[in-house]
Amino acid sequence: AMGRKNNTHVPDFILMGLTDSEEIQLVLFMLFLLIYLVTVLGNAGMILIIRLDLQLHTPMYFFLRHLSFLDLSYSTVITPKTLQNLLTSTKYISYTSCFTQMSFFVFLGATECFLLSSMAYDRYVAICNPLHYPVVMSARFCSHLIFGSYVIGFVDSFVNGLCMSRLHFCDSNVIRHFFCDTTPVLALSCTDTHDVEIMIFIVAGSTLMVSLITISVSYVSILSTILKITSTSGKKKAFSTCASHLLGVAIFYGTMIFTYLKPSKSYSLGKDQVASVFYTIVIPMLNPLIYSLRNREVKNALLRVMRKGEGSGQ
């Protein structure tokens, strides 16, 4: 046992990835590369348009800009390494890189949960208290909400890192996943992970639940307000401001809950990996599409920015 204990630090891990088939790996590489390029362009584009167009300097777009920043970071923490592994036969990731990737992943994921609930609160104030909206959603209050989201994300990530750093890895160093996620790394530990799992479950669970409850309460109030609106066009307009956010929330939380809030024993490779690909690689690409394609304001802003660019070019 002593011999095993001394051999505690596996110098690096091997990421099994998504498939053994080289043909499928190549297809996935092309697909993920395309998705990543769309993600970078879409999110960077959103950040730029919102910065450059003064008419978009409102709380809703302030939050959207941060959402784009989070999605861009989120995707960059995971996709480039995944792309590299799809092309190489040695799928190593160093111990430090693995835990760094995990920490950023937890940090950005938890921050996004609370950013989405801040956005739901913003919609709630806009629809249920429109007259008080400029007062309630002041620039200062919005900054506090963003700052709070990042702080909670940092705390979650710190607790997660603290728990994981107490584990020993001695036998296997093969992570059955395409990135360093908490569950598959826990599965490798030769220490008893029961307490760590409970701690992580409490932290992740409370993050998901608190933010989900905030979103649900906001939307129940929004819905009851919309139902009281007499004009159909009024109803339509109120609903369309929420539809894209609701869609984003449904996709994000659906896959998150499916993946994390279930016992680790039921961790099945196929289904979990599909869900993981979805929220780590696909969702960051979907958000700018969901929010911009459904949104006339963003399209108009894009046209204005382009016209301005042409004007200054001439």
PDB file of C-alpha atoms in Angstrom:
ATOM      1  CA  ALA A   1       0.000   0.000   0.000  1.00  0.00           C
ATOM      2  CA  MET A   2       2.882   2.375   0.813  1.00  0.00           C
ATOM      3  CA  GLY A   3       4.359   1.758  -2.612  1.00  0.00           C
ATOM      4  CA  ARG A   4       1.045   2.641  -4.204  1.00  0.00           C
ATOM      5  CA  LYS A   5       0.678   5.765  -2.055  1.00  0.00           C
ATOM      6  CA  ASN A   6       4.088   7.072  -3.116  1.00  0.00           C
ATOM      7  CA  ASN A   7       3.201   6.689  -6.761  1.00  0.00           C
ATOM      8  CA  THR A   8       0.412   9.170  -6.218  1.00  0.00           C
ATOM      9  CA  HIS A   9       1.047  11.792  -8.882  1.00  0.00           C
ATOM     10  CA  VAL A  10       0.368  10.491 -12.328  1.00  0.00           C
ATOM     11  CA  PRO A  11       2.519  12.927 -14.395  1.00  0.00           C
ATOM     12  CA  ASP A  12      -0.089  13.131 -17.098  1.00  0.00           C
ATOM     13  CA  PHE A  13      -3.438  11.784 -18.165  1.00  0.00           C
ATOM     14  CA  ILE A  14      -4.559  10.304 -21.450  1.00  0.00           C
ATOM     15  CA  LEU A  15      -7.868  11.590 -22.830  1.00  0.00           C
ATOM     16  CA  MET A  16      -9.641   8.705 -24.524  1.00  0.00           C
ATOM     17  CA  GLY A  17     -11.635  11.094 -26.682  1.00  0.00           C
ATOM     18  CA  LEU A  18     -14.897  10.282 -28.376  1.00  0.00           C
ATOM     19  CA  THR A  19     -14.073   7.410 -30.685  1.00  0.00           C
ATOM     20  CA  ASP A  20     -11.291   5.014 -31.753  1.00  0.00           C
ATOM     21  CA  SER A  21     -12.157   5.132 -35.430  1.00  0.00           C
ATOM     22  CA  GLU A  22      -9.747   7.345 -37.371  1.00  0.00           C
ATOM     23  CA  GLU A  23     -12.341   8.081 -40.062  1.00  0.00           C
ATOM     24  CA  ILE A  24     -14.857   9.301 -37.476  1.00  0.00           C
ATOM     25  CA  GLN A  25     -12.111  11.281 -35.736  1.00  0.00           C
ATOM     26  CA  LEU A  26     -11.407  13.121 -38.968  1.00  0.00           C
ATOM     27  CA  VAL A  27     -15.106  13.851 -39.516  1.00  0.00           C
ATOM     28  CA  LEU A  28     -15.419  15.085 -35.916  1.00  0.00           C
ATOM     29  CA  PHE A  29     -12.303  17.218 -36.362  1.00  0.00           C
ATOM     30  CA  MET A  30     -13.786  18.958 -39.411  1.00  0.00           C
ATOM     31  CA  LEU A  31     -17.164  19.363 -37.683  1.00  0.00           C
ATOM     32  CA  PHE A  32     -15.757  20.692 -34.392  1.00  0.00           C
ATOM     33  CA  LEU A  33     -13.357  23.014 -36.213  1.00  0.00           C
ATOM     34  CA  LEU A  34     -16.258  24.472 -38.192  1.00  0.00           C
ATOM     35  CA  ILE A  35     -18.353  24.840 -35.026  1.00  0.00           C
ATOM     36  CA  TYR A  36     -15.437  26.459 -33.198  1.00  0.00           C
ATOM     37  CA  LEU A  37     -14.860  28.981 -36.002  1.00  0.00           C
ATOM     38  CA  VAL A  38     -18.575  29.877 -36.020  1.00  0.00           C
ATOM     39  CA  THR A  39     -18.447  30.164 -32.206  1.00  0.00           C
ATOM     40  CA  VAL A  40     -15.452  32.502 -32.252  1.00  0.00           C
ATOM     41  CA  LEU A  41     -16.842  34.641 -35.073  1.00  0.00           C
ATOM     42  CA  GLY A  42     -20.373  34.695 -33.659  1.00  0.00           C
ATOM     43  CA  ASN A  43     -19.419  35.574 -30.093  1.00  0.00           C
ATOM     44  CA  ALA A  44     -16.629  37.987 -30.978  1.00  0.00           C
ATOM     45  CA  GLY A  45     -19.025  39.575 -33.465  1.00  0.00           C
ATOM     46  CA  MET A  46     -21.703  39.994 -30.779  1.00  0.00           C
ATOM     47  CA  ILE A  47     -19.185  41.559 -28.369  1.00  0.00           C
ATOM     48  CA  LEU A  48     -17.998  43.982 -31.067  1.00  0.00           C
ATOM     49  CA  ILE A  49     -21.447  45.009 -32.316  1.00  0.00           C
ATOM     50  CA  ILE A  50     -22.708  45.598 -28.765  1.00  0.00           C
ATOM     51  CA  ARG A  51     -19.609  47.667 -27.987  1.00  0.00           C
ATOM     52  CA  LEU A  52     -19.710  49.716 -31.179  1.00  0.00           C
ATOM     53  CA  ASP A  53     -23.434  50.429 -31.409  1.00  0.00           C
ATOM     54  CA  LEU A  54     -24.667  52.969 -28.849  1.00  0.00           C
ATOM     55  CA  GLN A  55     -28.290  51.879 -29.216  1.00  0.00           C
ATOM     56  CA  LEU A  56     -27.325  48.502 -27.781  1.00  0.00           C
ATOM     57  CA  HIS A  57     -25.881  50.013 -24.598  1.00  0.00           C
ATOM     58  CA  THR A  58     -28.775  48.681 -22.502  1.00  0.00           C
ATOM     59  CA  PRO A  59     -28.781  46.203 -19.590  1.00  0.00           C
ATOM     60  CA  MET A  60     -30.024  43.337 -21.766  1.00  0.00           C
ATOM     61  CA  TYR A  61     -27.122  43.727 -24.197  1.00  0.00           C
ATOM     62  CA  PHE A  62     -24.662  44.370 -21.393  1.00  0.00           C
ATOM     63  CA  PHE A  63     -25.514  40.861 -20.131  1.00  0.00           C
ATOM     64  CA  LEU A  64     -25.467  39.453 -23.651  1.00  0.00           C
ATOM     65  CA  ARG A  65     -21.958  40.791 -24.172  1.00  0.00           C
ATOM     66  CA  HIS A  66     -20.794  38.954 -21.052  1.00  0.00           C
ATOM     67  CA  LEU A  67     -22.633  35.816 -22.157  1.00  0.00           C
ATOM     68  CA  SER A  68     -20.742  35.958 -25.464  1.00  0.00           C
ATOM     69  CA  PHE A  69     -17.469  36.455 -23.596  1.00  0.00           C
ATOM     70  CA  LEU A  70     -18.214  33.433 -21.357  1.00  0.00           C
ATOM     71  CA  ASP A  71     -19.182  31.247 -24.317  1.00  0.00           C
ATOM     72  CA  LEU A  72     -16.078  32.260 -26.212  1.00  0.00           C
ATOM     73  CA  SER A  73     -13.866  31.439 -23.198  1.00  0.00           C
ATOM     74  CA  TYR A  74     -15.795  28.264 -22.415  1.00  0.00           C
ATOM     75  CA  SER A  75     -15.378  26.943 -25.914  1.00  0.00           C
ATOM     76  CA  THR A  76     -11.682  27.922 -26.024  1.00  0.00           C
ATOM     77  CA  VAL A  77     -10.962  26.060 -22.771  1.00  0.00           C
ATOM     78  CA  ILE A  78     -12.181  22.811 -24.358  1.00  0.00           C
ATOM     79  CA  THR A  79     -12.358  22.782 -28.154  1.00  0.00           C
ATOM     80  CA  PRO A  80      -8.715  23.472 -29.233  1.00  0.00           C
ATOM     81  CA  LYS A  81      -7.392  20.641 -27.037  1.00  0.00           C
ATOM     82  CA  THR A  82     -10.154  18.351 -28.321  1.00  0.00           C
ATOM     83  CA  LEU A  83      -9.233  19.265 -31.916  1.00  0.00           C
ATOM     84  CA  GLN A  84      -5.566  18.545 -31.214  1.00  0.00           C
ATOM     85  CA  ASN A  85      -6.430  15.147 -29.720  1.00  0.00           C
ATOM     86  CA  LEU A  86      -8.611  14.230 -32.696  1.00  0.00           C
ATOM     87  CA  LEU A  87      -5.557  14.633 -34.953  1.00  0.00           C
ATOM     88  CA  THR A  88      -2.833  12.999 -32.820  1.00  0.00           C
ATOM     89  CA  SER A  89      -2.421   9.398 -31.765  1.00  0.00           C
ATOM     90  CA  THR A  90      -0.968  10.358 -28.358  1.00  0.00           C
ATOM     91  CA  LYS A  91      -3.760  12.058 -26.485  1.00  0.00           C
ATOM     92  CA  TYR A  92      -1.792  13.238 -23.458  1.00  0.00           C
ATOM     93  CA  ILE A  93      -2.771  16.113 -21.210  1.00  0.00           C
ATOM     94  CA  SER A  94      -0.484  17.057 -18.341  1.00  0.00           C
ATOM     95  CA  TYR A  95      -1.711  16.867 -14.754  1.00  0.00           C
ATOM     96  CA  THR A  96      -1.556  20.666 -14.431  1.00  0.00           C
ATOM     97  CA  SER A  97      -3.289  21.311 -17.767  1.00  0.00           C
ATOM     98  CA  CYS A  98      -6.004  18.838 -16.844  1.00  0.00           C
ATOM     99  CA  PHE A  99      -6.801  20.525 -13.540  1.00  0.00           C
ATOM    100  CA  THR A 100      -6.495  23.988 -15.078  1.00  0.00           C
ATOM    101  CA  GLN A 101      -8.986  22.999 -17.770  1.00  0.00           C
ATOM    102  CA  MET A 102     -11.338  21.598 -15.127  1.00  0.00           C
ATOM    103  CA  SER A 103     -11.097  24.724 -12.955  1.00  0.00           C
ATOM    104  CA  PHE A 104     -11.854  27.070 -15.846  1.00  0.00           C
ATOM    105  CA  PHE A 105     -14.666  24.822 -17.004  1.00  0.00           C
ATOM    106  CA  VAL A 106     -16.350  24.883 -13.574  1.00  0.00           C
ATOM    107  CA  PHE A 107     -15.680  28.625 -13.183  1.00  0.00           C
ATOM    108  CA  LEU A 108     -17.201  29.562 -16.543  1.00  0.00           C
ATOM    109  CA  GLY A 109     -20.104  27.113 -16.236  1.00  0.00           C
ATOM    110  CA  ALA A 110     -21.158  28.342 -12.787  1.00  0.00           C
ATOM    111  CA  THR A 111     -20.738  31.980 -13.845  1.00  0.00           C
ATOM    112  CA  GLU A 112     -22.972  31.351 -16.850  1.00  0.00           C
ATOM    113  CA  CYS A 113     -25.693  29.880 -14.596  1.00  0.00           C
ATOM    114  CA  PHE A 114     -25.892  33.099 -12.594  1.00  0.00           C
ATOM    115  CA  LEU A 115     -25.515  35.303 -15.654  1.00  0.00           C
ATOM    116  CA  LEU A 116     -28.549  33.546 -17.154  1.00  0.00           C
ATOM    117  CA  SER A 117     -30.504  34.173 -13.957  1.00  0.00           C
ATOM    118  CA  SER A 118     -29.448  37.865 -14.005  1.00  0.00           C
ATOM    119  CA  MET A 119     -30.770  38.026 -17.572  1.00  0.00           C
ATOM    120  CA  ALA A 120     -34.054  36.453 -16.452  1.00  0.00           C
ATOM    121  CA  TYR A 121     -34.352  39.061 -13.692  1.00  0.00           C
ATOM    122  CA  ASP A 122     -33.648  41.796 -16.252  1.00  0.00           C
ATOM    123  CA  ARG A 123     -36.501  40.501 -18.454  1.00  0.00           C
ATOM    124  CA  TYR A 124     -38.748  40.282 -15.380  1.00  0.00           C
ATOM    125  CA  VAL A 125     -38.165  43.952 -14.488  1.00  0.00           C
ATOM    126  CA  ALA A 126     -38.570  45.019 -18.141  1.00  0.00           C
ATOM    127  CA  ILE A 127     -41.947  43.309 -18.518  1.00  0.00           C
ATOM    128  CA  CYS A 128     -43.419  43.409 -14.999  1.00  0.00           C
ATOM    129  CA  ASN A 129     -42.151  46.855 -13.871  1.00  0.00           C
ATOM    130  CA  PRO A 130     -41.418  48.726 -17.108  1.00  0.00           C
ATOM    131  CA  LEU A 131     -41.753  52.161 -15.495  1.00  0.00           C
ATOM    132  CA  HIS A 132     -39.134  51.402 -12.846  1.00  0.00           C
ATOM    133  CA  TYR A 133     -36.846  49.607 -15.298  1.00  0.00           C
ATOM    134  CA  PRO A 134     -34.254  52.412 -15.816  1.00  0.00           C
ATOM    135  CA  VAL A 135     -34.031  52.954 -12.050  1.00  0.00           C
ATOM    136  CA  VAL A 136     -33.868  49.290 -11.005  1.00  0.00           C
ATOM    137  CA  MET A 137     -31.531  48.077 -13.748  1.00  0.00           C
ATOM    138  CA  SER A 138     -29.010  50.887 -13.340  1.00  0.00           C
ATOM    139  CA  ALA A 139     -25.518  50.464 -14.768  1.00  0.00           C
ATOM    140  CA  ARG A 140     -24.216  50.031 -11.234  1.00  0.00           C
ATOM    141  CA  PHE A 141     -26.706  47.302 -10.331  1.00  0.00           C
ATOM    142  CA  CYS A 142     -25.963  45.438 -13.593  1.00  0.00           C
ATOM    143  CA  SER A 143     -22.234  45.578 -12.839  1.00  0.00           C
ATOM    144  CA  HIS A 144     -22.924  44.194  -9.341  1.00  0.00           C
ATOM    145  CA  LEU A 145     -24.910  41.308 -10.849  1.00  0.00           C
ATOM    146  CA  ILE A 146     -22.088  40.492 -13.280  1.00  0.00           C
ATOM    147  CA  PHE A 147     -19.456  40.779 -10.566  1.00  0.00           C
ATOM    148  CA  GLY A 148     -21.544  38.531  -8.293  1.00  0.00           C
ATOM    149  CA  SER A 149     -21.861  35.919 -11.047  1.00  0.00           C
ATOM    150  CA  TYR A 150     -18.086  35.814 -11.540  1.00  0.00           C
ATOM    151  CA  VAL A 151     -17.467  35.626  -7.767  1.00  0.00           C
ATOM    152  CA  ILE A 152     -19.847  32.671  -7.392  1.00  0.00           C
ATOM    153  CA  GLY A 153     -18.182  30.989 -10.369  1.00  0.00           C
ATOM    154  CA  PHE A 154     -14.784  31.507  -8.774  1.00  0.00           C
ATOM    155  CA  VAL A 155     -15.938  30.118  -5.399  1.00  0.00           C
ATOM    156  CA  ASP A 156     -17.439  27.034  -7.089  1.00  0.00           C
ATOM    157  CA  SER A 157     -14.262  26.463  -9.043  1.00  0.00           C
ATOM    158  CA  PHE A 158     -12.090  26.975  -5.951  1.00  0.00           C
ATOM    159  CA  VAL A 159     -14.101  24.470  -3.868  1.00  0.00           C
ATOM    160  CA  ASN A 160     -14.057  21.985  -6.754  1.00  0.00           C
ATOM    161  CA  GLY A 161     -10.264  22.374  -7.125  1.00  0.00           C
ATOM    162  CA  LEU A 162      -9.731  22.028  -3.387  1.00  0.00           C
ATOM    163  CA  CYS A 163     -11.736  18.795  -3.291  1.00  0.00           C
ATOM    164  CA  MET A 164     -10.037  17.326  -6.357  1.00  0.00           C
ATOM    165  CA  SER A 165      -6.527  18.212  -5.126  1.00  0.00           C
ATOM    166  CA  ARG A 166      -7.004  15.882  -2.142  1.00  0.00           C
ATOM    167  CA  LEU A 167      -7.357  12.851  -4.398  1.00  0.00           C
ATOM    168  CA  HIS A 168      -4.561  10.444  -5.293  1.00  0.00           C
ATOM    169  CA  PHE A 169      -4.175   8.907  -8.699  1.00  0.00           C
ATOM    170  CA  CYS A 170      -2.061   5.780  -8.860  1.00  0.00           C
ATOM    171  CA  ASP A 171      -3.251   3.039 -11.173  1.00  0.00           C
ATOM    172  CA  SER A 172      -4.929   4.255 -14.312  1.00  0.00           C
ATOM    173  CA  ASN A 173      -4.359   7.573 -16.006  1.00  0.00           C
ATOM    174  CA  VAL A 174      -6.843   7.068 -18.832  1.00  0.00           C
ATOM    175  CA  ILE A 175      -9.710   9.577 -18.695  1.00  0.00           C
ATOM    176  CA  ARG A 176     -12.699   8.145 -20.521  1.00  0.00           C
ATOM    177  CA  HIS A 177     -13.779  11.475 -21.915  1.00  0.00           C
ATOM    178  CA  PHE A 178     -12.651  14.142 -24.386  1.00  0.00           C
ATOM    179  CA  PHE A 179     -11.868  16.774 -21.741  1.00  0.00           C
ATOM    180  CA  CYS A 180     -11.010  16.883 -18.027  1.00  0.00           C
ATOM    181  CA  ASP A 181     -14.450  16.815 -16.507  1.00  0.00           C
ATOM    182  CA  THR A 182     -14.979  16.185 -12.801  1.00  0.00           C
ATOM    183  CA  THR A 183     -16.876  12.872 -13.046  1.00  0.00           C
ATOM    184  CA  PRO A 184     -14.463  10.902 -15.286  1.00  0.00           C
ATOM    185  CA  VAL A 185     -11.431  12.225 -13.331  1.00  0.00           C
ATOM    186  CA  LEU A 186     -13.065  11.193 -10.033  1.00  0.00           C
ATOM    187  CA  ALA A 187     -13.532   7.724 -11.496  1.00  0.00           C
ATOM    188  CA  LEU A 188      -9.727   7.361 -11.797  1.00  0.00           C
ATOM    189  CA  SER A 189      -8.887   8.159  -8.195  1.00  0.00           C
ATOM    190  CA  CYS A 190      -7.618   5.360  -5.981  1.00  0.00           C
ATOM    191  CA  THR A 191      -8.679   7.293  -2.859  1.00  0.00           C
ATOM    192  CA  ASP A 192     -12.231   6.997  -1.540  1.00  0.00           C
ATOM    193  CA  THR A 193     -14.094   9.751  -3.393  1.00  0.00           C
ATOM    194  CA  HIS A 194     -17.362   9.568  -1.438  1.00  0.00           C
ATOM    195  CA  ASP A 195     -16.905  12.799   0.576  1.00  0.00           C
ATOM    196  CA  VAL A 196     -15.510  14.682  -2.393  1.00  0.00           C
ATOM    197  CA  GLU A 197     -18.464  13.582  -4.543  1.00  0.00           C
ATOM    198  CA  ILE A 198     -20.945  14.748  -1.900  1.00  0.00           C
ATOM    199  CA  MET A 199     -19.191  18.116  -1.595  1.00  0.00           C
ATOM    200  CA  ILE A 200     -19.066  18.648  -5.368  1.00  0.00           C
ATOM    201  CA  PHE A 201     -22.685  17.509  -5.702  1.00  0.00           C
ATOM    202  CA  ILE A 202     -23.764  20.038  -3.047  1.00  0.00           C
ATOM    203  CA  VAL A 203     -21.851  22.896  -4.707  1.00  0.00           C
ATOM    204  CA  ALA A 204     -22.918  22.054  -8.277  1.00  0.00           C
ATOM    205  CA  GLY A 205     -26.450  21.203  -7.193  1.00  0.00           C
ATOM    206  CA  SER A 206     -26.961  24.422  -5.241  1.00  0.00           C
ATOM    207  CA  THR A 207     -25.540  26.497  -8.113  1.00  0.00           C
ATOM    208  CA  LEU A 208     -27.929  24.869 -10.563  1.00  0.00           C
ATOM    209  CA  MET A 209     -30.933  24.978  -8.234  1.00  0.00           C
ATOM    210  CA  VAL A 210     -30.537  28.562  -6.979  1.00  0.00           C
ATOM    211  CA  SER A 211     -30.062  29.920 -10.491  1.00  0.00           C
ATOM    212  CA  LEU A 212     -32.876  27.757 -11.892  1.00  0.00           C
ATOM    213  CA  ILE A 213     -35.286  28.827  -9.143  1.00  0.00           C
ATOM    214  CA  THR A 214     -34.453  32.500  -9.843  1.00  0.00           C
ATOM    215  CA  ILE A 215     -35.121  31.950 -13.546  1.00  0.00           C
ATOM    216  CA  SER A 216     -38.348  30.010 -12.899  1.00  0.00           C
ATOM    217  CA  VAL A 217     -39.756  32.601 -10.487  1.00  0.00           C
ATOM    218  CA  SER A 218     -38.895  35.396 -12.952  1.00  0.00           C
ATOM    219  CA  TYR A 219     -40.608  33.579 -15.800  1.00  0.00           C
ATOM    220  CA  VAL A 220     -43.713  32.641 -13.840  1.00  0.00           C
ATOM    221  CA  SER A 221     -44.163  36.355 -13.041  1.00  0.00           C
ATOM    222  CA  ILE A 222     -43.427  37.298 -16.660  1.00  0.00           C
ATOM    223  CA  LEU A 223     -45.945  34.775 -17.947  1.00  0.00           C
ATOM    224  CA  SER A 224     -48.724  35.971 -15.631  1.00  0.00           C
ATOM    225  CA  THR A 225     -48.006  39.571 -16.702  1.00  0.00           C
ATOM    226  CA  ILE A 226     -48.028  38.663 -20.405  1.00  0.00           C
ATOM    227  CA  LEU A 227     -51.350  36.841 -20.016  1.00  0.00           C
ATOM    228  CA  LYS A 228     -52.887  40.024 -18.574  1.00  0.00           C
ATOM    229  CA  ILE A 229     -51.871  42.066 -21.634  1.00  0.00           C
ATOM    230  CA  THR A 230     -55.009  42.585 -23.733  1.00  0.00           C
ATOM    231  CA  SER A 231     -53.537  43.398 -27.157  1.00  0.00           C
ATOM    232  CA  THR A 232     -52.196  40.494 -29.200  1.00  0.00           C
ATOM    233  CA  SER A 233     -49.303  42.564 -30.568  1.00  0.00           C
ATOM    234  CA  GLY A 234     -48.362  43.558 -27.007  1.00  0.00           C
ATOM    235  CA  LYS A 235     -48.366  39.906 -25.968  1.00  0.00           C
ATOM    236  CA  LYS A 236     -46.289  38.975 -28.991  1.00  0.00           C
ATOM    237  CA  LYS A 237     -43.739  41.718 -28.375  1.00  0.00           C
ATOM    238  CA  ALA A 238     -43.369  40.866 -24.677  1.00  0.00           C
ATOM    239  CA  PHE A 239     -43.006  37.193 -25.436  1.00  0.00           C
ATOM    240  CA  SER A 240     -40.479  37.679 -28.241  1.00  0.00           C
ATOM    241  CA  THR A 241     -38.104  39.549 -25.910  1.00  0.00           C
ATOM    242  CA  CYS A 242     -38.034  36.450 -23.686  1.00  0.00           C
ATOM    243  CA  ALA A 243     -38.216  33.664 -26.242  1.00  0.00           C
ATOM    244  CA  SER A 244     -34.529  33.636 -27.163  1.00  0.00           C
ATOM    245  CA  HIS A 245     -33.426  33.746 -23.523  1.00  0.00           C
ATOM    246  CA  LEU A 246     -35.847  30.936 -22.634  1.00  0.00           C
ATOM    247  CA  LEU A 247     -34.535  28.808 -25.480  1.00  0.00           C
ATOM    248  CA  GLY A 248     -30.933  29.403 -24.388  1.00  0.00           C
ATOM    249  CA  VAL A 249     -31.807  28.539 -20.785  1.00  0.00           C
ATOM    250  CA  ALA A 250     -33.685  25.371 -21.736  1.00  0.00           C
ATOM    251  CA  ILE A 251     -30.788  23.997 -23.794  1.00  0.00           C
ATOM    252  CA  PHE A 252     -28.095  24.950 -21.261  1.00  0.00           C
ATOM    253  CA  TYR A 253     -29.849  23.665 -18.132  1.00  0.00           C
ATOM    254  CA  GLY A 254     -31.328  20.627 -19.842  1.00  0.00           C
ATOM    255  CA  THR A 255     -27.928  19.218 -20.783  1.00  0.00           C
ATOM    256  CA  MET A 256     -26.286  20.344 -17.512  1.00  0.00           C
ATOM    257  CA  ILE A 257     -28.863  18.632 -15.306  1.00  0.00           C
ATOM    258  CA  PHE A 258     -28.850  15.536 -17.489  1.00  0.00           C
ATOM    259  CA  THR A 259     -25.085  15.255 -17.119  1.00  0.00           C
ATOM    260  CA  TYR A 260     -24.386  16.268 -13.542  1.00  0.00           C
ATOM    261  CA  LEU A 261     -27.317  15.762 -11.242  1.00  0.00           C
ATOM    262  CA  LYS A 262     -27.293  12.007 -11.301  1.00  0.00           C
ATOM    263  CA  PRO A 263     -25.198   9.446  -9.390  1.00  0.00           C
ATOM    264  CA  SER A 264     -21.735   8.876 -10.856  1.00  0.00           C
ATOM    265  CA  LYS A 265     -22.359   5.110 -10.985  1.00  0.00           C
ATOM    266  CA  SER A 266     -24.848   5.665 -13.807  1.00  0.00           C
ATOM    267  CA  TYR A 267     -22.116   7.445 -15.778  1.00  0.00           C
ATOM    268  CA  SER A 268     -22.541   5.955 -19.243  1.00  0.00           C
ATOM    269  CA  LEU A 269     -19.960   6.865 -21.823  1.00  0.00           C
ATOM    270  CA  GLY A 270     -22.072   7.316 -24.927  1.00  0.00           C
ATOM    271  CA  LYS A 271     -25.013   9.391 -23.689  1.00  0.00           C
ATOM    272  CA  ASP A 272     -22.945  11.531 -21.342  1.00  0.00           C
ATOM    273  CA  GLN A 273     -20.437  12.337 -24.023  1.00  0.00           C
ATOM    274  CA  VAL A 274     -23.122  13.400 -26.476  1.00  0.00           C
ATOM    275  CA  ALA A 275     -24.582  15.712 -23.825  1.00  0.00           C
ATOM    276  CA  SER A 276     -21.088  17.022 -23.016  1.00  0.00           C
ATOM    277  CA  VAL A 277     -20.290  17.722 -26.661  1.00  0.00           C
ATOM    278  CA  PHE A 278     -23.537  19.599 -26.762  1.00  0.00           C
ATOM    279  CA  TYR A 279     -22.938  22.009 -23.912  1.00  0.00           C
ATOM    280  CA  THR A 280     -19.166  22.415 -24.287  1.00  0.00           C
ATOM    281  CA  ILE A 281     -18.906  22.719 -28.061  1.00  0.00           C
ATOM    282  CA  VAL A 282     -22.370  23.273 -29.574  1.00  0.00           C
ATOM    283  CA  ILE A 283     -24.130  25.618 -27.103  1.00  0.00           C
ATOM    284  CA  PRO A 284     -21.433  28.344 -27.229  1.00  0.00           C
ATOM    285  CA  MET A 285     -22.073  28.435 -30.984  1.00  0.00           C
ATOM    286  CA  LEU A 286     -25.869  28.470 -30.602  1.00  0.00           C
ATOM    287  CA  ASN A 287     -26.133  31.405 -28.217  1.00  0.00           C
ATOM    288  CA  PRO A 288     -25.087  34.172 -30.630  1.00  0.00           C
ATOM    289  CA  LEU A 289     -27.319  32.582 -33.273  1.00  0.00           C
ATOM    290  CA  ILE A 290     -30.291  32.322 -30.893  1.00  0.00           C
ATOM    291  CA  TYR A 291     -29.911  35.901 -29.678  1.00  0.00           C
ATOM    292  CA  SER A 292     -29.019  37.599 -32.965  1.00  0.00           C
ATOM    293  CA  LEU A 293     -31.146  35.779 -35.528  1.00  0.00           C
ATOM    294  CA  ARG A 294     -34.273  36.240 -33.449  1.00  0.00           C
ATOM    295  CA  ASN A 295     -33.445  39.841 -32.843  1.00  0.00           C
ATOM    296  CA  ARG A 296     -34.167  42.772 -35.120  1.00  0.00           C
ATOM    297  CA  GLU A 297     -32.169  45.170 -32.940  1.00  0.00           C
ATOM    298  CA  VAL A 298     -28.951  43.210 -33.416  1.00  0.00           C
ATOM    299  CA  LYS A 299     -29.491  42.998 -37.181  1.00  0.00           C
ATOM    300  CA  ASN A 300     -30.139  46.757 -37.403  1.00  0.00           C
ATOM    301  CA  ALA A 301     -27.077  47.457 -35.239  1.00  0.00           C
ATOM    302  CA  LEU A 302     -24.948  45.299 -37.543  1.00  0.00           C
ATOM    303  CA  LEU A 303     -26.159  47.305 -40.548  1.00  0.00           C
ATOM    304  CA  ARG A 304     -25.450  50.605 -38.759  1.00  0.00           C
ATOM    305  CA  VAL A 305     -21.934  49.495 -37.770  1.00  0.00           C
ATOM    306  CA  MET A 306     -21.234  48.366 -41.344  1.00  0.00           C
ATOM    307  CA  ARG A 307     -22.534  51.651 -42.796  1.00  0.00           C
ATOM    308  CA  LYS A 308     -20.399  53.585 -40.336  1.00  0.00           C
ATOM    309  CA  GLY A 309     -17.383  51.507 -41.405  1.00  0.00           C
ATOM    310  CA  GLU A 310     -18.092  52.163 -45.090  1.00  0.00           C
ATOM    311  CA  GLY A 311     -18.577  55.878 -44.392  1.00  0.00           C
ATOM    312  CA  SER A 312     -15.242  56.214 -42.590  1.00  0.00           C
ATOM    313  CA  GLY A 313     -13.597  54.049 -45.271  1.00  0.00           C
ATOM    314  CA  GLN A 314     -14.669  56.439 -47.983  1.00  0.00           C
TER     315      GLN A 314
END
